[in-house]
CSV table of C-alpha atoms in Angstrom, one decimal:
chain,number,residue,atom,x,y,z
A,1,UNK,CA,12.8,63.7,39.7
A,2,UNK,CA,12.6,59.9,40.2
A,3,UNK,CA,15.8,58.0,40.4
A,4,UNK,CA,16.4,54.9,38.3
A,5,UNK,CA,19.4,53.0,39.5
A,6,UNK,CA,19.3,50.0,37.2
A,7,UNK,CA,18.6,51.4,33.8
A,8,UNK,CA,20.6,49.9,30.9
A,9,UNK,CA,20.4,53.1,28.9
A,10,UNK,CA,21.5,55.9,31.2
A,11,UNK,CA,22.9,55.5,34.7
A,12,UNK,CA,25.1,58.5,33.8
A,13,UNK,CA,21.8,60.5,34.2
A,14,UNK,CA,20.0,57.9,36.3
A,15,UNK,CA,17.9,60.4,38.2
A,16,UNK,CA,16.4,61.6,34.9
A,17,UNK,CA,15.7,58.5,32.9
A,18,UNK,CA,12.0,58.3,33.8
A,19,UNK,CA,11.4,62.0,33.2
A,20,UNK,CA,9.8,63.3,30.0
A,21,UNK,CA,8.7,59.9,28.7
A,22,UNK,CA,5.3,61.2,27.6
A,23,UNK,CA,4.5,62.7,24.2
A,24,UNK,CA,5.5,66.2,23.5
A,25,UNK,CA,2.7,68.8,23.9
A,26,UNK,CA,2.6,71.3,21.1
A,27,UNK,CA,0.5,73.9,22.9
A,28,UNK,CA,1.2,73.3,26.6
A,29,UNK,CA,-1.0,74.4,29.5
A,30,UNK,CA,1.4,76.4,31.5
A,31,UNK,CA,-0.2,75.7,34.9
A,32,UNK,CA,2.1,73.3,36.9
A,33,UNK,CA,-0.8,71.0,37.6
A,34,UNK,CA,-1.2,70.2,34.0
A,35,UNK,CA,2.4,69.9,33.0
A,36,UNK,CA,4.3,66.7,32.4
A,37,UNK,CA,7.1,65.9,35.0
A,38,UNK,CA,9.9,67.1,32.7
A,39,UNK,CA,8.0,70.3,31.9
A,40,UNK,CA,7.4,70.9,35.6
A,41,UNK,CA,11.2,70.6,36.2
A,42,UNK,CA,11.8,73.0,33.3
A,43,UNK,CA,9.4,75.5,34.8
A,44,UNK,CA,11.0,75.2,38.3
A,45,UNK,CA,14.5,75.7,36.9
A,46,UNK,CA,13.3,78.6,34.8
A,47,UNK,CA,11.6,80.3,37.8
A,48,UNK,CA,14.6,79.8,40.0
A,49,UNK,CA,17.0,81.2,37.3
A,50,UNK,CA,15.0,84.3,36.6
A,51,UNK,CA,13.4,85.2,39.9
A,52,UNK,CA,14.6,88.3,41.8
A,53,UNK,CA,15.2,87.7,45.5
A,54,UNK,CA,13.8,89.9,48.2
A,55,UNK,CA,16.2,92.6,49.4
A,56,UNK,CA,16.0,91.2,52.9
A,57,UNK,CA,16.7,87.6,51.8
A,58,UNK,CA,19.7,86.4,53.9
A,59,UNK,CA,20.9,84.3,51.0
A,60,UNK,CA,21.4,87.4,48.7
A,61,UNK,CA,25.0,88.6,48.2
A,62,UNK,CA,26.1,92.2,47.8
A,63,UNK,CA,26.8,91.6,44.2
A,64,UNK,CA,23.2,90.6,43.5
A,65,UNK,CA,23.8,86.9,43.2
A,66,UNK,CA,21.9,84.6,45.5
A,67,UNK,CA,21.5,81.0,46.7
A,68,UNK,CA,18.0,79.9,45.7
A,69,UNK,CA,18.0,76.9,48.1
A,70,UNK,CA,18.8,78.7,51.3
A,71,UNK,CA,17.1,76.2,53.6
A,72,UNK,CA,18.5,73.2,51.9
A,73,UNK,CA,20.8,71.0,54.0
A,74,UNK,CA,23.9,71.1,51.8
A,75,UNK,CA,26.5,68.5,52.8
A,76,UNK,CA,29.6,70.7,52.0
A,77,UNK,CA,30.6,74.3,51.8
A,78,UNK,CA,29.7,74.8,48.1
A,79,UNK,CA,26.6,76.9,47.3
A,80,UNK,CA,25.0,77.7,44.0
A,81,UNK,CA,25.1,81.3,42.8
A,82,UNK,CA,22.1,82.4,40.8
A,83,UNK,CA,20.6,83.9,38.7
A,84,UNK,CA,21.7,81.6,35.8
A,85,UNK,CA,22.5,83.3,32.5
A,86,UNK,CA,19.9,82.9,29.7
A,87,UNK,CA,19.9,79.9,27.5
A,88,UNK,CA,22.7,80.2,24.9
A,89,UNK,CA,21.7,80.4,21.2
A,90,UNK,CA,22.8,77.8,18.7
A,91,UNK,CA,22.8,79.1,15.1
A,92,UNK,CA,20.1,77.6,12.9
A,93,UNK,CA,22.5,76.1,10.4
A,94,UNK,CA,24.0,73.8,13.0
A,95,UNK,CA,22.5,70.3,13.0
A,96,UNK,CA,21.1,69.2,16.4
A,97,UNK,CA,19.7,66.1,18.1
A,98,UNK,CA,16.0,65.5,18.5
A,99,UNK,CA,15.8,66.6,22.1
A,100,UNK,CA,17.2,70.0,21.3
A,101,UNK,CA,13.9,70.9,19.5
A,102,UNK,CA,11.5,69.5,22.1
A,103,UNK,CA,10.0,71.5,25.0
A,104,UNK,CA,10.5,68.6,27.4
A,105,UNK,CA,14.1,67.9,26.1
A,106,UNK,CA,13.1,64.3,25.7
A,107,UNK,CA,15.6,62.2,23.7
A,108,UNK,CA,12.9,60.2,21.9
A,109,UNK,CA,15.5,58.3,19.8
A,110,UNK,CA,17.1,57.0,23.0
A,111,UNK,CA,13.7,55.8,24.3
A,112,UNK,CA,13.0,53.9,21.0
A,113,UNK,CA,16.3,52.1,21.3
A,114,UNK,CA,15.9,51.0,24.9
A,115,UNK,CA,16.6,47.4,25.5
A,116,UNK,CA,18.2,46.8,22.1
A,117,UNK,CA,21.6,45.1,21.7
A,118,UNK,CA,24.8,47.1,21.7
A,119,UNK,CA,25.4,48.8,18.3
A,120,UNK,CA,28.3,47.6,16.2
A,121,UNK,CA,29.4,50.6,14.2
A,122,UNK,CA,30.4,50.4,10.6
A,123,UNK,CA,33.8,51.8,9.4
A,124,UNK,CA,32.1,55.0,8.2
A,125,UNK,CA,30.4,55.4,11.6
A,126,UNK,CA,33.6,54.7,13.4
A,127,UNK,CA,35.3,57.5,11.4
A,128,UNK,CA,32.5,59.9,12.4
A,129,UNK,CA,33.1,59.0,16.0
A,130,UNK,CA,36.8,59.8,15.6
A,131,UNK,CA,36.0,63.2,14.2
A,132,UNK,CA,33.5,64.3,16.9
A,133,UNK,CA,35.6,63.0,19.7
A,134,UNK,CA,38.6,64.9,18.3
A,135,UNK,CA,36.5,68.1,18.3
A,136,UNK,CA,35.2,67.4,21.8
A,137,UNK,CA,38.8,67.0,23.1
A,138,UNK,CA,39.8,70.3,21.4
A,139,UNK,CA,36.9,72.1,23.2
A,140,UNK,CA,37.7,70.6,26.6
A,141,UNK,CA,41.4,71.5,26.4
A,142,UNK,CA,40.5,75.1,25.4
A,143,UNK,CA,38.0,75.4,28.3
A,144,UNK,CA,40.6,73.9,30.7
A,145,UNK,CA,43.2,76.5,29.7
A,146,UNK,CA,40.9,79.2,31.2
A,147,UNK,CA,40.7,77.7,34.6
A,148,UNK,CA,42.0,80.0,37.3
A,149,UNK,CA,40.9,81.7,40.5
A,150,UNK,CA,38.2,84.3,39.8
A,151,UNK,CA,36.7,82.7,36.7
A,152,UNK,CA,33.0,81.7,37.0
A,153,UNK,CA,31.7,78.4,35.8
A,154,UNK,CA,29.2,80.3,33.7
A,155,UNK,CA,32.2,81.8,31.9
A,156,UNK,CA,33.5,78.3,31.3
A,157,UNK,CA,30.1,77.4,29.9
A,158,UNK,CA,30.3,80.4,27.5
A,159,UNK,CA,33.7,79.3,26.3
A,160,UNK,CA,32.5,75.7,25.7
A,161,UNK,CA,29.4,76.9,23.9
A,162,UNK,CA,31.3,79.3,21.6
A,163,UNK,CA,34.1,76.9,20.8
A,164,UNK,CA,31.5,74.2,20.0
A,165,UNK,CA,29.5,76.2,17.6
A,166,UNK,CA,32.8,77.5,15.9
A,167,UNK,CA,33.2,73.8,15.0
A,168,UNK,CA,29.7,73.7,13.6
A,169,UNK,CA,28.8,71.3,16.4
A,170,UNK,CA,26.0,71.3,19.0
A,171,UNK,CA,26.7,71.2,22.7
A,172,UNK,CA,25.0,67.9,23.6
A,173,UNK,CA,24.0,68.8,27.2
A,174,UNK,CA,22.0,71.8,26.1
A,175,UNK,CA,18.3,71.1,26.7
A,176,UNK,CA,19.0,67.4,27.2
A,177,UNK,CA,16.1,66.6,29.5
A,178,UNK,CA,15.9,70.4,29.9
A,179,UNK,CA,19.5,70.7,31.2
A,180,UNK,CA,19.9,74.5,30.9
A,181,UNK,CA,23.6,74.8,30.0
A,182,UNK,CA,26.2,73.7,27.3
A,183,UNK,CA,28.5,71.9,29.7
A,184,UNK,CA,28.5,70.4,33.2
A,185,UNK,CA,30.9,71.9,35.7
A,186,UNK,CA,31.3,70.1,39.0
A,187,UNK,CA,33.2,71.8,41.8
A,188,UNK,CA,34.7,70.2,45.0
A,189,UNK,CA,32.0,68.0,46.6
A,190,UNK,CA,29.9,68.0,43.5
A,191,UNK,CA,30.2,64.6,41.8
A,192,UNK,CA,28.6,65.3,38.5
A,193,UNK,CA,26.0,67.4,36.6
A,194,UNK,CA,26.9,70.7,38.2
A,195,UNK,CA,25.1,73.6,36.5
A,196,UNK,CA,27.4,76.5,35.6
A,197,UNK,CA,26.5,79.6,37.5
A,198,UNK,CA,28.0,82.8,38.9
A,199,UNK,CA,30.3,81.4,41.5
A,200,UNK,CA,33.9,82.3,41.0
A,201,UNK,CA,36.5,79.5,41.2
A,202,UNK,CA,38.7,79.9,44.2
A,203,UNK,CA,42.3,79.0,44.8
A,204,UNK,CA,42.4,75.4,46.0
A,205,UNK,CA,39.2,74.3,44.3
A,206,UNK,CA,39.0,71.3,42.0
A,207,UNK,CA,36.6,71.4,39.0
A,208,UNK,CA,35.4,68.8,36.6
A,209,UNK,CA,34.5,69.9,33.1
A,210,UNK,CA,32.3,67.5,31.2
A,211,UNK,CA,32.1,68.2,27.5
A,212,UNK,CA,29.9,66.4,24.9
A,213,UNK,CA,29.6,67.5,21.2
A,214,UNK,CA,27.1,66.5,18.6
A,215,UNK,CA,28.6,66.7,15.1
A,216,UNK,CA,27.5,64.9,11.8
A,217,UNK,CA,24.8,63.0,13.7
A,218,UNK,CA,27.3,61.6,16.3
A,219,UNK,CA,28.2,62.4,19.9
A,220,UNK,CA,31.6,62.6,21.5
A,221,UNK,CA,31.9,62.6,25.3
A,222,UNK,CA,34.8,63.2,27.8
A,223,UNK,CA,35.6,65.0,31.0
A,224,UNK,CA,38.5,65.7,33.3
A,225,UNK,CA,39.0,67.1,36.8
A,226,UNK,CA,41.4,70.1,37.2
A,227,UNK,CA,43.1,71.9,40.1
A,228,UNK,CA,42.4,75.6,40.5
A,229,UNK,CA,45.8,77.1,41.4
A,230,UNK,CA,47.5,75.2,44.2
A,231,UNK,CA,45.4,72.4,45.8
A,232,UNK,CA,46.0,70.3,48.9
A,233,UNK,CA,47.6,66.9,48.9
A,234,UNK,CA,44.3,65.1,49.4
A,235,UNK,CA,42.9,66.7,46.3
A,236,UNK,CA,45.9,65.7,44.3
A,237,UNK,CA,45.7,62.1,45.6
A,238,UNK,CA,42.0,62.0,44.7
A,239,UNK,CA,42.5,63.3,41.2
A,240,UNK,CA,45.4,60.9,40.5
A,241,UNK,CA,43.4,57.9,41.8
A,242,UNK,CA,40.4,58.8,39.6
A,243,UNK,CA,42.7,59.1,36.5
A,244,UNK,CA,44.6,55.9,37.4
A,245,UNK,CA,41.4,53.9,37.9
A,246,UNK,CA,40.3,54.9,34.4
A,247,UNK,CA,43.7,54.1,32.9
A,248,UNK,CA,43.6,50.6,34.5
A,249,UNK,CA,40.1,50.0,33.2
A,250,UNK,CA,41.0,51.0,29.7
A,251,UNK,CA,43.9,48.4,29.7
A,252,UNK,CA,41.3,45.7,30.1
A,253,UNK,CA,39.3,46.7,27.0
A,254,UNK,CA,39.6,44.4,24.0
A,255,UNK,CA,37.4,41.9,22.1
A,256,UNK,CA,36.0,39.3,24.5
A,257,UNK,CA,36.4,41.3,27.7
A,258,UNK,CA,33.4,41.5,30.0
A,259,UNK,CA,31.9,44.9,30.9
A,260,UNK,CA,31.3,43.7,34.4
A,261,UNK,CA,35.0,43.2,35.0
A,262,UNK,CA,35.9,46.8,34.7
A,263,UNK,CA,34.7,47.6,38.2
A,264,UNK,CA,37.0,44.8,39.6
A,265,UNK,CA,40.0,46.9,38.4
A,266,UNK,CA,38.6,50.4,39.3
A,267,UNK,CA,37.5,49.8,42.9
A,268,UNK,CA,40.9,48.5,44.2
A,269,UNK,CA,42.6,51.6,42.9
A,270,UNK,CA,40.1,53.8,44.6
A,271,UNK,CA,40.3,51.9,47.9
A,272,UNK,CA,44.1,52.0,47.9
A,273,UNK,CA,43.8,55.8,47.8
A,274,UNK,CA,41.3,56.0,50.6
A,275,UNK,CA,38.4,56.7,48.1
A,276,UNK,CA,35.1,55.1,47.2
A,277,UNK,CA,33.5,54.5,43.9
A,278,UNK,CA,30.1,56.1,43.1
A,279,UNK,CA,27.5,53.5,42.2
A,280,UNK,CA,24.6,55.6,41.0
A,281,UNK,CA,26.1,56.7,37.7
A,282,UNK,CA,27.9,54.6,35.1
A,283,UNK,CA,29.5,54.7,31.7
A,284,UNK,CA,27.3,54.2,28.6
A,285,UNK,CA,27.2,53.4,25.0
A,286,UNK,CA,27.5,56.4,22.7
A,287,UNK,CA,27.2,57.1,18.9
A,288,UNK,CA,24.2,58.6,17.2
A,289,UNK,CA,22.6,58.5,20.7
A,290,UNK,CA,24.0,60.5,23.6
A,291,UNK,CA,23.4,57.5,25.9
A,292,UNK,CA,22.6,53.9,25.0
A,293,UNK,CA,23.6,50.3,25.9
A,294,UNK,CA,26.0,49.0,27.1
A,295,UNK,CA,25.7,49.8,30.8
A,296,UNK,CA,29.3,50.3,32.3
A,297,UNK,CA,29.4,50.2,36.1
A,298,UNK,CA,32.6,51.2,37.8
A,299,UNK,CA,32.3,49.2,41.1
A,300,UNK,CA,33.2,45.6,41.8
A,301,UNK,CA,30.6,42.8,42.0
A,302,UNK,CA,28.2,44.5,39.6
A,303,UNK,CA,25.8,42.6,37.3
A,304,UNK,CA,26.5,44.3,34.0
A,305,UNK,CA,25.9,42.1,31.0
A,306,UNK,CA,27.7,42.0,27.7
A,307,UNK,CA,31.0,41.2,26.1
A,308,UNK,CA,33.1,43.7,24.2
A,309,UNK,CA,33.2,43.3,20.4
A,310,UNK,CA,34.9,45.2,17.6
A,311,UNK,CA,32.9,48.2,16.6
A,312,UNK,CA,31.4,48.9,20.0
A,313,UNK,CA,31.7,52.5,21.3
A,314,UNK,CA,31.2,53.4,24.9
A,315,UNK,CA,32.5,55.6,27.8
A,316,UNK,CA,34.2,54.7,31.0
A,317,UNK,CA,33.9,57.5,33.6
A,318,UNK,CA,34.6,56.5,37.2
A,319,UNK,CA,33.6,59.0,39.9
A,320,UNK,CA,35.7,58.7,43.1
A,321,UNK,CA,34.7,60.2,46.4
A,322,UNK,CA,37.3,60.9,49.1
A,323,UNK,CA,36.5,58.7,52.1
A,324,UNK,CA,34.4,55.6,52.4
A,325,UNK,CA,31.0,57.1,51.5
A,326,UNK,CA,30.0,56.3,47.9
A,327,UNK,CA,26.4,57.5,48.2
A,328,UNK,CA,25.2,60.9,47.2
A,329,UNK,CA,22.5,63.5,47.5
A,330,UNK,CA,20.9,65.8,44.9
A,331,UNK,CA,20.4,69.5,45.1
A,332,UNK,CA,16.9,70.8,44.6
A,333,UNK,CA,17.8,71.7,41.0
A,334,UNK,CA,17.4,67.9,40.3
A,335,UNK,CA,20.7,67.8,38.5
A,336,UNK,CA,23.6,68.5,40.8
A,337,UNK,CA,24.8,65.4,42.6
A,338,UNK,CA,27.0,65.9,45.7
A,339,UNK,CA,28.8,63.6,48.1
A,340,UNK,CA,26.7,62.7,51.1
A,341,UNK,CA,29.6,63.6,53.5
A,342,UNK,CA,30.6,66.8,51.9
A,343,UNK,CA,34.1,65.5,50.9
A,344,UNK,CA,35.5,66.1,47.4
A,345,UNK,CA,34.9,64.0,44.3
A,346,UNK,CA,36.8,63.6,41.1
A,347,UNK,CA,36.1,62.0,37.7
A,348,UNK,CA,37.7,61.3,34.4
A,349,UNK,CA,36.0,60.1,31.2
A,350,UNK,CA,37.0,58.9,27.8
A,351,UNK,CA,35.1,57.6,24.8
A,352,UNK,CA,36.4,54.3,23.6
A,353,UNK,CA,36.2,52.2,20.5
A,354,UNK,CA,36.8,48.4,20.6
A,355,UNK,CA,39.0,47.4,17.6
A,356,UNK,CA,39.9,44.0,16.2
A,357,UNK,CA,43.1,44.0,18.3
A,358,UNK,CA,42.3,46.0,21.4
A,359,UNK,CA,40.9,49.5,22.1
A,360,UNK,CA,41.2,53.0,20.7
A,361,UNK,CA,40.8,56.0,23.0
A,362,UNK,CA,38.9,58.4,20.7
A,363,UNK,CA,39.1,61.3,23.1
A,364,UNK,CA,42.7,60.9,24.2
A,365,UNK,CA,44.6,64.0,25.2
A,366,UNK,CA,48.1,65.0,26.2
A,367,UNK,CA,49.6,63.5,29.3
A,368,UNK,CA,49.0,65.8,32.3
A,369,UNK,CA,52.1,66.0,34.5
A,370,UNK,CA,50.1,66.9,37.6
A,371,UNK,CA,48.4,63.5,37.4
A,372,UNK,CA,51.4,61.3,36.8
A,373,UNK,CA,54.7,63.0,37.6
A,374,UNK,CA,56.0,64.1,41.0
């Protein structure tokens, strides 16, 4: 999929912005040559997820799982474990965003709003954001409580999915530009957009769980990185730096603050911890649209435009890589972004609302002692 590094709508999913921009095809020709780009990607993911590997395939495991990208030059030790589980079902009574119903997963509403000024939410809309963000926090905390060695990321996806529909909400990632799962799970060197699969979490891993819910026409988005059992000191340092960089950025948020200034606070925190800040993905506006303006970069000397005003709602979600390399590479699934040097990455995200006097963290959770206290 083509990479769009300077889009104002969606640097969070920058590699996928230019995918699926054509009209939906009601009766598609299923030959790859006649499919739109996003439909090709959907077919590729589907074929990978459902194919049966040859018995003599060196990438097949004794338990029947397999690595579908065996010849790919992975940068770290992590490998995908397929087949993926089937697409999870959302009951018909649950309201869903436009892309959930489209074969290409195209968020047409986002495309129609591209280039428009940042939305100022009414009091009624702000209250809806508070509600969906509270629900999203509940789901993330429940999913996090199940993290332990031996649990698969697909099992975490099932938990997130079930807890989401229990709240009569839709898991926003499901079918977003054909993403096949209800949550993103990013382990160790995976920066973001990891696809839940059959790999079991191991003692010493770190895992990011990125949850977004759609409820009453609005999206709420947050993520955190967690240790799996006991982790090494570098992983602790990385996670704490990622959390601190977000906390320091939030302190700047108030009416009149410039979006471009957030990176000036985030990057020094990262460097002091021996980390670098990912530049390919950024925070974003959020409300009735999953992703919209403003664009919120996390690195210093960026060119983001815009001033914070009461009623604006957006995410800040710095991704920190251990070491000096901020660049990345993508796995052949066209979603999973991993560090170029194979070292670990950590991320934290909150959805924020600018108020008349400052900022409200709509997705705020309980203070984690592993991130703050010795």
